[in-house]
Amino acid sequence: MKKPLTIIAIIILLILGAYYIGLGFLPRTDVVVADFEVSEQEDEMTIYTYILSSAGYSRTVKNVSDDPEKMMLKFYSAFGGINGSIGAKSEFNLPLAPECKEIYVLLYDDYRLTLAKNPTTGEWERIK
């Protein structure tokens, strides 16, 4: 009788573990850039984000673009389930290539232009 209960308990623990860890590998499609700062050398940008939904947090960001002139950012959920906050962050430092002119963020089903370099002034601006 102990052996079937042990097997069931192990299976339940594996499922719960996969749930709490596995959601951390899913992309978040509701992250918005609230503010940003560019370093003096213009080789790094710090972005400050928030989540549009009422549940969950972001933990990391990845540039999925192969084009050096634009960054396409995909954010990932924090670990710990739907509203888990393990590894949660809202501030991200991004390396900024000199030729980069546009930054897109995955929002719901498409990448949206969020930040762009003004061609006349050379300053980064937020796109509304």
N, CA, C and O atoms as a Tinker XYZ file with bonds, in Angstrom:
   512  protein
     1  N      0.812000   -1.185000    0.000000    73     2
     2  CA     0.000000    0.000000    0.000000    64     1     3
     3  C      0.863000    1.259000    0.000000    63     2     4     5
     4  O      0.467000    2.284000   -0.554000    81     3
     5  N      2.035000    1.185000    0.617000    73     3     6
     6  CA     2.898000    2.355000    0.675000    64     5     7
     7  C      3.497000    2.691000   -0.691000    63     6     8     9
     8  O      3.697000    3.863000   -1.011000    81     7
     9  N      3.780000    1.676000   -1.487000    73     7    10
    10  CA     4.431000    1.910000   -2.776000    64     9    11
    11  C      3.543000    2.722000   -3.724000    63    10    12    13
    12  O      4.053000    3.681000   -4.304000    81    11
    13  N      2.258000    2.416000   -3.929000    73    11    14
    14  CA     1.432000    3.238000   -4.815000    64    13    15
    15  C      1.275000    4.681000   -4.311000    63    14    16    17
    16  O      1.253000    5.616000   -5.111000    81    15
    17  N      1.165000    4.862000   -2.988000    73    15    18
    18  CA     1.045000    6.216000   -2.442000    64    17    19
    19  C      2.325000    7.015000   -2.672000    63    18    20    21
    20  O      2.272000    8.210000   -2.964000    81    19
    21  N      3.460000    6.360000   -2.542000    73    19    22
    22  CA     4.737000    7.034000   -2.782000    64    21    23
    23  C      4.858000    7.439000   -4.243000    63    22    24    25
    24  O      5.311000    8.545000   -4.537000    81    23
    25  N      4.471000    6.588000   -5.141000    73    23    26
    26  CA     4.530000    6.895000   -6.568000    64    25    27
    27  C      3.589000    8.052000   -6.905000    63    26    28    29
    28  O      3.959000    8.943000   -7.671000    81    27
    29  N      2.396000    8.050000   -6.352000    73    27    30
    30  CA     1.433000    9.136000   -6.590000    64    29    31
    31  C      1.970000   10.455000   -6.027000    63    30    32    33
    32  O      1.842000   11.502000   -6.660000    81    31
    33  N      2.568000   10.397000   -4.841000    73    31    34
    34  CA     3.130000   11.612000   -4.234000    64    33    35
    35  C      4.272000   12.165000   -5.082000    63    34    36    37
    36  O      4.379000   13.379000   -5.258000    81    35
    37  N      5.114000   11.297000   -5.601000    73    35    38
    38  CA     6.231000   11.733000   -6.454000    64    37    39
    39  C      5.704000   12.355000   -7.738000    63    38    40    41
    40  O      6.219000   13.380000   -8.185000    81    39
    41  N      4.691000   11.752000   -8.333000    73    39    42
    42  CA     4.105000   12.295000   -9.562000    64    41    43
    43  C      3.494000   13.677000   -9.311000    63    42    44    45
    44  O      3.661000   14.589000  -10.120000    81    43
    45  N      2.796000   13.826000   -8.200000    73    43    46
    46  CA     2.196000   15.126000   -7.857000    64    45    47
    47  C      3.287000   16.177000   -7.642000    63    46    48    49
    48  O      3.160000   17.310000   -8.107000    81    47
    49  N      4.351000   15.802000   -6.942000    73    47    50
    50  CA     5.456000   16.741000   -6.718000    64    49    51
    51  C      6.130000   17.134000   -8.034000    63    50    52    53
    52  O      6.502000   18.294000   -8.212000    81    51
    53  N      6.286000   16.193000   -8.943000    73    51    54
    54  CA     6.882000   16.505000  -10.251000    64    53    55
    55  C      5.996000   17.459000  -11.056000    63    54    56    57
    56  O      6.494000   18.381000  -11.701000    81    55
    57  N      4.705000   17.236000  -11.014000    73    55    58
    58  CA     3.773000   18.112000  -11.737000    64    57    59
    59  C      3.802000   19.523000  -11.149000    63    58    60    61
    60  O      3.859000   20.505000  -11.889000    81    59
    61  N      3.762000   19.622000   -9.827000    73    59    62
    62  CA     3.820000   20.938000   -9.179000    64    61    63
    63  C      5.155000   21.634000   -9.457000    63    62    64    65
    64  O      5.191000   22.841000   -9.697000    81    63
    65  N      6.240000   20.877000   -9.425000    73    63    66
    66  CA     7.556000   21.457000   -9.726000    64    65    67
    67  C      7.624000   21.962000  -11.152000    63    66    68    69
    68  O      8.161000   23.040000  -11.405000    81    67
    69  N      7.085000   21.193000  -12.086000    73    67    70
    70  CA     7.067000   21.627000  -13.493000    64    69    71
    71  C      6.222000   22.886000  -13.658000    63    70    72    73
    72  O      6.560000   23.760000  -14.457000    81    71
    73  N      5.136000   22.981000  -12.916000    73    71    74
    74  CA     4.272000   24.159000  -12.977000    64    73    75
    75  C      5.012000   25.398000  -12.468000    63    74    76    77
    76  O      5.031000   26.429000  -13.139000    81    75
    77  N      5.617000   25.298000  -11.287000    73    75    78
    78  CA     6.268000   26.458000  -10.679000    64    77    79
    79  C      7.522000   26.887000  -11.439000    63    78    80    81
    80  O      7.823000   28.079000  -11.499000    81    79
    81  N      8.238000   25.961000  -12.005000    73    79    82
    82  CA     9.452000   26.303000  -12.752000    64    81    83
    83  C      9.135000   26.540000  -14.227000    63    82    84    85
    84  O      9.669000   27.467000  -14.836000    81    83
    85  N      8.283000   25.722000  -14.790000    73    83    86
    86  CA     7.999000   25.783000  -16.217000    64    85    87
    87  C      7.421000   27.095000  -16.694000    63    86    88    89
    88  O      7.737000   27.533000  -17.800000    81    87
    89  N      6.579000   27.742000  -15.891000    73    87    90
    90  CA     5.996000   29.021000  -16.307000    64    89    91
    91  C      7.060000   30.104000  -16.461000    63    90    92    93
    92  O      6.836000   31.086000  -17.169000    81    91
    93  N      8.200000   29.945000  -15.818000    73    91    94
    94  CA     9.285000   30.918000  -15.934000    64    93    95
    95  C      9.961000   30.914000  -17.286000    63    94    96    97
    96  O     10.746000   31.813000  -17.586000    81    95
    97  N      9.674000   29.926000  -18.104000    73    95    98
    98  CA    10.258000   29.866000  -19.440000    64    97    99
    99  C      9.289000   30.342000  -20.518000    63    98   100   101
   100  O      9.612000   30.315000  -21.706000    81    99
   101  N      8.105000   30.775000  -20.105000    73    99   102
   102  CA     7.116000   31.279000  -21.060000    64   101   103
   103  C      7.309000   32.773000  -21.281000    63   102   104   105
   104  O      7.595000   33.504000  -20.332000    81   103
   105  N      7.155000   33.240000  -22.525000    73   103   106
   106  CA     7.281000   34.684000  -22.769000    64   105   107
   107  C      6.102000   35.452000  -22.195000    63   106   108   109
   108  O      4.969000   34.970000  -22.191000    81   107
   109  N      6.388000   36.654000  -21.709000    73   107   110
   110  CA     5.343000   37.581000  -21.241000    64   109   111
   111  C      5.053000   38.525000  -22.385000    63   110   112   113
   112  O      5.961000   39.154000  -22.927000    81   111
   113  N      3.813000   38.623000  -22.746000    73   111   114
   114  CA     3.442000   39.495000  -23.870000    64   113   115
   115  C      2.671000   40.721000  -23.402000    63   114   116   117
   116  O      1.967000   41.355000  -24.188000    81   115
   117  N      2.805000   41.052000  -22.125000    73   115   118
   118  CA     2.104000   42.209000  -21.584000    64   117   119
   119  C      3.049000   43.140000  -20.815000    63   118   120   121
   120  O      2.648000   43.780000  -19.842000    81   119
   121  N      4.300000   43.206000  -21.262000    73   119   122
   122  CA     5.303000   44.058000  -20.624000    64   121   123
   123  C      5.422000   45.353000  -21.415000    63   122   124   125
   124  O      5.486000   45.339000  -22.645000    81   123
   125  N      5.450000   46.464000  -20.702000    73   123   126
   126  CA     5.531000   47.787000  -21.316000    64   125   127
   127  C      6.732000   48.524000  -20.727000    63   126   128   129
   128  O      7.010000   48.414000  -19.533000    81   127
   129  N      7.433000   49.266000  -21.560000    73   127   130
   130  CA     8.553000   50.086000  -21.097000    64   129   131
   131  C      7.990000   51.378000  -20.518000    63   130   132   133
   132  O      7.343000   52.151000  -21.224000    81   131
   133  N      8.237000   51.607000  -19.236000    73   131   134
   134  CA     7.746000   52.807000  -18.552000    64   133   135
   135  C      8.716000   53.967000  -18.717000    63   134   136   137
   136  O      8.296000   55.109000  -18.898000    81   135
   137  N     10.013000   53.678000  -18.656000    73   135   138
   138  CA    11.027000   54.720000  -18.747000    64   137   139
   139  C     12.337000   54.071000  -19.187000    63   138   140   141
   140  O     12.462000   52.846000  -19.196000    81   139
   141  N     13.304000   54.901000  -19.548000    73   139   142
   142  CA    14.595000   54.387000  -19.970000    64   141   143
   143  C     15.680000   55.426000  -19.713000    63   142   144   145
   144  O     15.402000   56.619000  -19.588000    81   143
   145  N     16.915000   54.952000  -19.636000    73   143   146
   146  CA    18.089000   55.810000  -19.496000    64   145   147
   147  C     19.186000   55.252000  -20.386000    63   146   148   149
   148  O     19.373000   54.038000  -20.469000    81   147
   149  N     19.908000   56.139000  -21.046000    73   147   150
   150  CA    21.031000   55.743000  -21.892000    64   149   151
   151  C     22.309000   56.174000  -21.183000    63   150   152   153
   152  O     22.382000   57.287000  -20.662000    81   151
   153  N     23.312000   55.309000  -21.160000    73   151   154
   154  CA    24.578000   55.643000  -20.506000    64   153   155
   155  C     25.274000   56.779000  -21.256000    63   154   156   157
   156  O     24.960000   57.053000  -22.415000    81   155
   157  N     26.211000   57.430000  -20.590000    73   155   158
   158  CA    26.938000   58.542000  -21.208000    64   157   159
   159  C     27.713000   58.096000  -22.440000    63   158   160   161
   160  O     27.826000   58.852000  -23.404000    81   159
   161  N     28.245000   56.885000  -22.421000    73   159   162
   162  CA    28.985000   56.356000  -23.566000    64   161   163
   163  C     28.062000   55.854000  -24.665000    63   162   164   165
   164  O     28.517000   55.503000  -25.753000    81   163
   165  N     26.764000   55.820000  -24.381000    73   163   166
   166  CA    25.735000   55.315000  -25.287000    64   165   167
   167  C     25.985000   53.877000  -25.722000    63   166   168   169
   168  O     25.665000   53.494000  -26.847000    81   167
   169  N     26.560000   53.083000  -24.819000    73   167   170
   170  CA    26.787000   51.669000  -25.109000    64   169   171
   171  C     25.877000   50.759000  -24.288000    63   170   172   173
   172  O     25.935000   49.535000  -24.410000    81   171
   173  N     25.035000   51.367000  -23.451000    73   171   174
   174  CA    24.119000   50.595000  -22.617000    64   173   175
   175  C     22.860000   51.415000  -22.357000    63   174   176   177
   176  O     22.903000   52.636000  -22.212000    81   175
   177  N     21.742000   50.701000  -22.304000    73   175   178
   178  CA    20.467000   51.342000  -21.995000    64   177   179
   179  C     19.817000   50.580000  -20.850000    63   178   180   181
   180  O     19.795000   49.349000  -20.843000    81   179
   181  N     19.294000   51.316000  -19.893000    73   179   182
   182  CA    18.537000   50.731000  -18.793000    64   181   183
   183  C     17.071000   51.030000  -19.055000    63   182   184   185
   184  O     16.676000   52.185000  -19.211000    81   183
   185  N     16.265000   49.967000  -19.102000    73   183   186
   186  CA    14.830000   50.163000  -19.293000    64   185   187
   187  C     14.102000   49.748000  -18.030000    63   186   188   189
   188  O     14.485000   48.789000  -17.360000    81   187
   189  N     13.046000   50.486000  -17.716000    73   187   190
   190  CA    12.197000   50.230000  -16.560000    64   189   191
   191  C     10.836000   49.802000  -17.101000    63   190   192   193
   192  O     10.253000   50.486000  -17.942000    81   191
   193  N     10.340000   48.679000  -16.620000    73   191   194
   194  CA     9.126000   48.095000  -17.187000    64   193   195
   195  C      8.038000   47.918000  -16.139000    63   194   196   197
   196  O      8.284000   48.001000  -14.936000    81   195
   197  N      6.832000   47.671000  -16.628000    73   195   198
   198  CA     5.729000   47.243000  -15.774000    64   197   199
   199  C      4.856000   46.287000  -16.572000    63   198   200   201
   200  O      4.933000   46.226000  -17.799000    81   199
   201  N      4.027000   45.542000  -15.854000    73   199   202
   202  CA     3.158000   44.526000  -16.436000    64   201   203
   203  C      1.749000   45.103000  -16.574000    63   202   204   205
   204  O      1.247000   45.743000  -15.650000    81   203
   205  N      1.115000   44.877000  -17.721000    73   203   206
   206  CA    -0.246000   45.375000  -17.935000    64   205   207
   207  C     -1.308000   44.561000  -17.202000    63   206   208   209
   208  O     -2.343000   45.101000  -16.811000    81   207
   209  N     -1.061000   43.275000  -17.016000    73   207   210
   210  CA    -2.058000   42.443000  -16.343000    64   209   211
   211  C     -1.904000   42.552000  -14.828000    63   210   212   213
   212  O     -0.936000   43.128000  -14.331000    81   211
   213  N     -2.859000   41.999000  -14.113000    73   211   214
   214  CA    -2.827000   42.079000  -12.656000    64   213   215
   215  C     -2.056000   40.942000  -12.011000    63   214   216   217
   216  O     -1.888000   40.933000  -10.792000    81   215
   217  N     -1.587000   39.993000  -12.786000    73   215   218
   218  CA    -0.885000   38.843000  -12.219000    64   217   219
   219  C      0.446000   38.624000  -12.919000    63   218   220   221
   220  O      0.552000   38.744000  -14.139000    81   219
   221  N      1.447000   38.305000  -12.135000    73   219   222
   222  CA     2.723000   37.914000  -12.679000    64   221   223
   223  C      3.758000   39.021000  -12.716000    63   222   224   225
   224  O      3.465000   40.197000  -12.499000    81   223
   225  N      4.998000   38.589000  -13.005000    73   223   226
   226  CA     6.146000   39.473000  -13.050000    64   225   227
   227  C      7.057000   39.022000  -14.189000    63   226   228   229
   228  O      6.980000   37.880000  -14.642000    81   227
   229  N      7.909000   39.919000  -14.640000    73   227   230
   230  CA     8.915000   39.530000  -15.628000    64   229   231
   231  C     10.225000   39.267000  -14.902000    63   230   232   233
   232  O     10.483000   39.839000  -13.842000    81   231
   233  N     11.050000   38.401000  -15.475000    73   231   234
   234  CA    12.313000   38.072000  -14.822000    64   233   235
   235  C     13.521000   38.338000  -15.701000    63   234   236   237
   236  O     14.596000   38.648000  -15.187000    81   235
   237  N     13.371000   38.225000  -17.019000    73   235   238
   238  CA    14.501000   38.437000  -17.916000    64   237   239
   239  C     13.998000   38.903000  -19.272000    63   238   240   241
   240  O     12.809000   38.818000  -19.579000    81   239
   241  N     14.924000   39.393000  -20.068000    73   239   242
   242  CA    14.601000   39.860000  -21.412000    64   241   243
   243  C     15.654000   39.320000  -22.367000    63   242   244   245
   244  O     16.815000   39.134000  -22.000000    81   243
   245  N     15.222000   39.072000  -23.609000    73   243   246
   246  CA    16.134000   38.545000  -24.622000    64   245   247
   247  C     15.909000   39.318000  -25.925000    63   246   248   249
   248  O     14.769000   39.536000  -26.337000    81   247
   249  N     17.001000   39.726000  -26.565000    73   247   250
   250  CA    16.933000   40.352000  -27.879000    64   249   251
   251  C     16.899000   39.238000  -28.920000    63   250   252   253
   252  O     17.864000   38.483000  -29.044000    81   251
   253  N     15.803000   39.124000  -29.669000    73   251   254
   254  CA    15.651000   38.045000  -30.640000    64   253   255
   255  C     15.908000   38.505000  -32.073000    63   254   256   257
   256  O     15.616000   37.774000  -33.019000    81   255
   257  N     16.449000   39.702000  -32.240000    73   255   258
   258  CA    16.702000   40.239000  -33.569000    64   257   259
   259  C     18.114000   39.892000  -34.041000    63   258   260   261
   260  O     19.060000   39.866000  -33.253000    81   259
   261  N     18.233000   39.630000  -35.329000    73   259   262
   262  CA    19.544000   39.426000  -35.946000    64   261   263
   263  C     20.065000   40.712000  -36.583000    63   262   264   265
   264  O     21.230000   40.790000  -36.971000    81   263
   265  N     19.205000   41.708000  -36.687000    73   263   266
   266  CA    19.550000   42.983000  -37.316000    64   265   267
   267  C     20.208000   43.898000  -36.282000    63   266   268   269
   268  O     19.589000   44.187000  -35.258000    81   267
   269  N     21.450000   44.368000  -36.513000    73   267   270
   270  CA    22.105000   45.237000  -35.532000    64   269   271
   271  C     21.468000   46.622000  -35.423000    63   270   272   273
   272  O     21.743000   47.349000  -34.468000    81   271
   273  N     20.619000   46.999000  -36.389000    73   271   274
   274  CA    19.985000   48.314000  -36.361000    64   273   275
   275  C     18.724000   48.346000  -35.503000    63   274   276   277
   276  O     18.207000   49.422000  -35.204000    81   275
   277  N     18.225000   47.180000  -35.105000    73   275   278
   278  CA    17.046000   47.163000  -34.244000    64   277   279
   279  C     17.125000   46.010000  -33.254000    63   278   280   281
   280  O     17.690000   44.951000  -33.526000    81   279
   281  N     16.534000   46.265000  -32.098000    73   279   282
   282  CA    16.420000   45.241000  -31.062000    64   281   283
   283  C     14.957000   44.835000  -30.976000    63   282   284   285
   284  O     14.066000   45.684000  -31.004000    81   283
   285  N     14.718000   43.550000  -30.871000    73   283   286
   286  CA    13.374000   43.029000  -30.682000    64   285   287
   287  C     13.387000   42.271000  -29.356000    63   286   288   289
   288  O     13.957000   41.185000  -29.251000    81   287
   289  N     12.748000   42.862000  -28.348000    73   287   290
   290  CA    12.820000   42.350000  -26.993000    64   289   291
   291  C     11.653000   41.437000  -26.659000    63   290   292   293
   292  O     10.490000   41.760000  -26.900000    81   291
   293  N     12.001000   40.292000  -26.100000    73   291   294
   294  CA    11.009000   39.328000  -25.625000    64   293   295
   295  C     11.278000   39.111000  -24.136000    63   294   296   297
   296  O     12.370000   38.697000  -23.748000    81   295
   297  N     10.278000   39.393000  -23.312000    73   295   298
   298  CA    10.392000   39.240000  -21.867000    64   297   299
   299  C      9.876000   37.875000  -21.447000    63   298   300   301
   300  O      9.037000   37.284000  -22.126000    81   299
   301  N     10.383000   37.376000  -20.321000    73   299   302
   302  CA     9.974000   36.066000  -19.812000    64   301   303
   303  C      9.452000   36.186000  -18.394000    63   302   304   305
   304  O      9.886000   37.047000  -17.629000    81   303
   305  N      8.510000   35.310000  -18.050000    73   303   306
   306  CA     7.847000   35.307000  -16.741000    64   305   307
   307  C      8.807000   34.927000  -15.624000    63   306   308   309
   308  O      9.804000   34.238000  -15.842000    81   307
   309  N      8.483000   35.391000  -14.426000    73   307   310
   310  CA     9.212000   34.979000  -13.228000    64   309   311
   311  C      8.784000   33.561000  -12.858000    63   310   312   313
   312  O      7.727000   33.086000  -13.274000    81   311
   313  N      9.615000   32.906000  -12.079000    73   311   314
   314  CA     9.305000   31.561000  -11.615000    64   313   315
   315  C      8.327000   31.623000  -10.441000    63   314   316   317
   316  O      8.231000   32.640000   -9.756000    81   315
   317  N      7.606000   30.527000  -10.220000    73   315   318
   318  CA     6.748000   30.414000   -9.045000    64   317   319
   319  C      5.273000   30.376000   -9.353000    63   318   320   321
   320  O      4.460000   30.648000   -8.469000    81   319
   321  N      4.897000   30.052000  -10.564000    73   319   322
   322  CA     3.474000   29.949000  -10.888000    64   321   323
   323  C      2.944000   31.210000  -11.538000    63   322   324   325
   324  O      3.709000   32.080000  -11.955000    81   323
   325  N      1.629000   31.298000  -11.618000    73   323   326
   326  CA     0.989000   32.398000  -12.326000    64   325   327
   327  C      1.364000   33.749000  -11.740000    63   326   328   329
   328  O      1.683000   34.671000  -12.490000    81   327
   329  N      1.337000   33.889000  -10.442000    73   327   330
   330  CA     1.684000   35.161000   -9.809000    64   329   331
   331  C      3.013000   35.053000   -9.068000    63   330   332   333
   332  O      3.251000   35.775000   -8.099000    81   331
   333  N      3.874000   34.150000   -9.526000    73   331   334
   334  CA     5.158000   33.943000   -8.876000    64   333   335
   335  C      6.097000   35.114000   -9.072000    63   334   336   337
   336  O      6.079000   35.780000  -10.107000    81   335
   337  N      6.918000   35.354000   -8.062000    73   335   338
   338  CA     7.835000   36.482000   -8.134000    64   337   339
   339  C      9.289000   36.075000   -7.938000    63   338   340   341
   340  O     10.136000   36.918000   -7.641000    81   339
   341  N      9.583000   34.798000   -8.103000    73   339   342
   342  CA    10.957000   34.329000   -7.942000    64   341   343
   343  C     11.779000   34.809000   -9.130000    63   342   344   345
   344  O     11.517000   34.424000  -10.269000    81   343
   345  N     12.763000   35.641000   -8.864000    73   343   346
   346  CA    13.614000   36.202000   -9.908000    64   345   347
   347  C     13.016000   37.422000  -10.593000    63   346   348   349
   348  O     13.526000   37.858000  -11.626000    81   347
   349  N     11.949000   37.979000  -10.041000    73   347   350
   350  CA    11.250000   39.099000  -10.677000    64   349   351
   351  C     12.121000   40.350000  -10.741000    63   350   352   353
   352  O     12.830000   40.687000   -9.793000    81   351
   353  N     12.048000   41.028000  -11.886000    73   351   354
   354  CA    12.765000   42.281000  -12.095000    64   353   355
   355  C     11.894000   43.218000  -12.911000    63   354   356   357
   356  O     11.037000   42.779000  -13.678000    81   355
   357  N     12.120000   44.503000  -12.741000    73   355   358
   358  CA    11.450000   45.485000  -13.587000    64   357   359
   359  C     12.451000   46.441000  -14.218000    63   358   360   361
   360  O     12.070000   47.341000  -14.967000    81   359
   361  N     13.721000   46.249000  -13.918000    73   359   362
   362  CA    14.794000   47.080000  -14.458000    64   361   363
   363  C     15.786000   46.174000  -15.182000    63   362   364   365
   364  O     16.294000   45.209000  -14.611000    81   363
   365  N     16.054000   46.499000  -16.453000    73   363   366
   366  CA    16.922000   45.661000  -17.275000    64   365   367
   367  C     17.989000   46.511000  -17.956000    63   366   368   369
   368  O     17.685000   47.568000  -18.510000    81   367
   369  N     19.234000   46.054000  -17.915000    73   367   370
   370  CA    20.331000   46.718000  -18.608000    64   369   371
   371  C     20.574000   46.002000  -19.926000    63   370   372   373
   372  O     20.800000   44.793000  -19.960000    81   371
   373  N     20.524000   46.766000  -21.010000    73   371   374
   374  CA    20.699000   46.198000  -22.341000    64   373   375
   375  C     21.951000   46.763000  -22.993000    63   374   376   377
   376  O     22.168000   47.974000  -22.962000    81   375
   377  N     22.787000   45.899000  -23.589000    73   375   378
   378  CA    23.912000   46.431000  -24.358000    64   377   379
   379  C     23.368000   47.118000  -25.609000    63   378   380   381
   380  O     22.462000   46.601000  -26.263000    81   379
   381  N     23.915000   48.265000  -25.932000    73   379   382
   382  CA    23.405000   49.073000  -27.034000    64   381   383
   383  C     24.485000   49.218000  -28.092000    63   382   384   385
   384  O     25.512000   49.854000  -27.855000    81   383
   385  N     24.252000   48.626000  -29.265000    73   383   386
   386  CA    25.197000   48.735000  -30.371000    64   385   387
   387  C     25.119000   50.137000  -30.970000    63   386   388   389
   388  O     24.044000   50.738000  -30.982000    81   387
   389  N     26.234000   50.669000  -31.464000    73   387   390
   390  CA    26.212000   52.021000  -32.037000    64   389   391
   391  C     25.269000   52.155000  -33.227000    63   390   392   393
   392  O     24.726000   53.234000  -33.464000    81   391
   393  N     25.067000   51.081000  -33.973000    73   391   394
   394  CA    24.208000   51.150000  -35.160000    64   393   395
   395  C     22.726000   50.939000  -34.854000    63   394   396   397
   396  O     21.890000   51.058000  -35.749000    81   395
   397  N     22.392000   50.628000  -33.606000    73   395   398
   398  CA    20.995000   50.398000  -33.221000    64   397   399
   399  C     20.203000   51.698000  -33.272000    63   398   400   401
   400  O     20.622000   52.719000  -32.727000    81   399
   401  N     19.036000   51.643000  -33.945000    73   399   402
   402  CA    18.196000   52.829000  -34.115000    64   401   403
   403  C     16.776000   52.644000  -33.590000    63   402   404   405
   404  O     16.068000   53.625000  -33.364000    81   403
   405  N     16.351000   51.386000  -33.394000    73   403   406
   406  CA    14.974000   51.121000  -32.973000    64   405   407
   407  C     14.942000   49.960000  -31.980000    63   406   408   409
   408  O     15.730000   49.018000  -32.061000    81   407
   409  N     13.999000   50.064000  -31.039000    73   407   410
   410  CA    13.786000   48.993000  -30.075000    64   409   411
   411  C     12.303000   48.637000  -30.078000    63   410   412   413
   412  O     11.445000   49.490000  -29.852000    81   411
   413  N     12.018000   47.370000  -30.337000    73   411   414
   414  CA    10.662000   46.843000  -30.379000    64   413   415
   415  C     10.448000   45.948000  -29.165000    63   414   416   417
   416  O     11.388000   45.323000  -28.675000    81   415
   417  N      9.209000   45.889000  -28.682000    73   415   418
   418  CA     8.845000   45.036000  -27.551000    64   417   419
   419  C      7.667000   44.162000  -27.978000    63   418   420   421
   420  O      6.718000   44.642000  -28.597000    81   419
   421  N      7.743000   42.866000  -27.635000    73   419   422
   422  CA     6.639000   41.959000  -27.927000    64   421   423
   423  C      5.460000   42.317000  -27.035000    63   422   424   425
   424  O      5.514000   42.154000  -25.816000    81   423
   425  N      4.397000   42.806000  -27.658000    73   423   426
   426  CA     3.197000   43.195000  -26.927000    64   425   427
   427  C      2.020000   42.433000  -27.520000    63   426   428   429
   428  O      1.602000   42.687000  -28.650000    81   427
   429  N      1.500000   41.508000  -26.750000    73   427   430
   430  CA     0.411000   40.613000  -27.130000    64   429   431
   431  C      0.793000   39.747000  -28.320000    63   430   432   433
   432  O      1.397000   38.695000  -28.110000    81   431
   433  N      0.487000   40.112000  -29.527000    73   431   434
   434  CA     0.740000   39.210000  -30.653000    64   433   435
   435  C      1.746000   39.750000  -31.664000    63   434   436   437
   436  O      1.981000   39.111000  -32.689000    81   435
   437  N      2.341000   40.905000  -31.402000    73   435   438
   438  CA     3.223000   41.512000  -32.389000    64   437   439
   439  C      4.286000   42.361000  -31.688000    63   438   440   441
   440  O      4.100000   42.807000  -30.556000    81   439
   441  N      5.395000   42.571000  -32.381000    73   439   442
   442  CA     6.435000   43.454000  -31.866000    64   441   443
   443  C      6.045000   44.890000  -32.188000    63   442   444   445
   444  O      5.754000   45.213000  -33.340000    81   443
   445  N      6.038000   45.757000  -31.171000    73   443   446
   446  CA     5.647000   47.155000  -31.334000    64   445   447
   447  C      6.865000   48.047000  -31.127000    63   446   448   449
   448  O      7.638000   47.850000  -30.189000    81   447
   449  N      7.028000   49.025000  -32.005000    73   447   450
   450  CA     8.102000   49.995000  -31.870000    64   449   451
   451  C      7.869000   50.799000  -30.593000    63   450   452   453
   452  O      6.820000   51.419000  -30.425000    81   451
   453  N      8.851000   50.782000  -29.698000    73   451   454
   454  CA     8.706000   51.425000  -28.398000    64   453   455
   455  C      9.676000   52.588000  -28.220000    63   454   456   457
   456  O      9.296000   53.650000  -27.727000    81   455
   457  N     10.930000   52.385000  -28.624000    73   455   458
   458  CA    11.951000   53.413000  -28.507000    64   457   459
   459  C     12.654000   53.554000  -29.851000    63   458   460   461
   460  O     12.891000   52.565000  -30.545000    81   459
   461  N     12.984000   54.786000  -30.211000    73   459   462
   462  CA    13.681000   55.018000  -31.480000    64   461   463
   463  C     14.647000   56.184000  -31.323000    63   462   464   465
   464  O     14.427000   57.098000  -30.529000    81   463
   465  N     15.712000   56.127000  -32.095000    73   463   466
   466  CA    16.693000   57.194000  -32.097000    64   465   467
   467  C     16.242000   58.262000  -33.089000    63   466   468   469
   468  O     15.988000   57.964000  -34.256000    81   467
   469  N     16.144000   59.503000  -32.625000    73   467   470
   470  CA    15.744000   60.613000  -33.486000    64   469   471
   471  C     16.847000   60.842000  -34.521000    63   470   472   473
   472  O     17.998000   61.061000  -34.146000    81   471
   473  N     16.515000   60.796000  -35.824000    73   471   474
   474  CA    17.553000   60.929000  -36.853000    64   473   475
   475  C     18.217000   62.311000  -36.884000    63   474   476   477
   476  O     19.363000   62.420000  -37.320000    81   475
   477  N     17.543000   63.347000  -36.443000    73   475   478
   478  CA    18.140000   64.690000  -36.486000    64   477   479
   479  C     18.961000   65.008000  -35.243000    63   478   480   481
   480  O     20.044000   65.583000  -35.347000    81   479
   481  N     18.451000   64.635000  -34.059000    73   479   482
   482  CA    19.168000   64.956000  -32.822000    64   481   483
   483  C     20.068000   63.829000  -32.331000    63   482   484   485
   484  O     21.021000   64.076000  -31.593000    81   483
   485  N     19.776000   62.607000  -32.729000    73   483   486
   486  CA    20.547000   61.461000  -32.260000    64   485   487
   487  C     20.156000   61.006000  -30.859000    63   486   488   489
   488  O     20.800000   60.120000  -30.297000    81   487
   489  N     19.114000   61.596000  -30.292000    73   487   490
   490  CA    18.637000   61.234000  -28.956000    64   489   491
   491  C     17.589000   60.131000  -29.044000    63   490   492   493
   492  O     16.816000   60.065000  -30.000000    81   491
   493  N     17.576000   59.264000  -28.030000    73   491   494
   494  CA    16.553000   58.220000  -27.956000    64   493   495
   495  C     15.243000   58.827000  -27.480000    63   494   496   497
   496  O     15.220000   59.644000  -26.559000    81   495
   497  N     14.143000   58.413000  -28.125000    73   495   498
   498  CA    12.816000   58.921000  -27.774000    64   497   499
   499  C     11.853000   57.765000  -27.637000    63   498   500   501
   500  O     11.995000   56.723000  -28.278000    81   499
   501  N     10.878000   57.975000  -26.791000    73   499   502
   502  CA     9.805000   57.004000  -26.601000    64   501   503
   503  C      8.757000   57.203000  -27.671000    63   502   504   505
   504  O      8.356000   58.337000  -27.934000    81   503
   505  N      8.299000   56.125000  -28.297000    73   503   506
   506  CA     7.254000   56.175000  -29.318000    64   505   507
   507  C      5.946000   55.821000  -28.634000    63   506   508   509
   508  O      5.858000   54.785000  -27.974000    81   507
   509  N      4.949000   56.641000  -28.775000    73   507   510
   510  CA     3.650000   56.418000  -28.119000    64   509   511
   511  C      2.760000   55.572000  -28.986000    63   510   512
   512  O      1.628000   55.276000  -28.605000    81   511
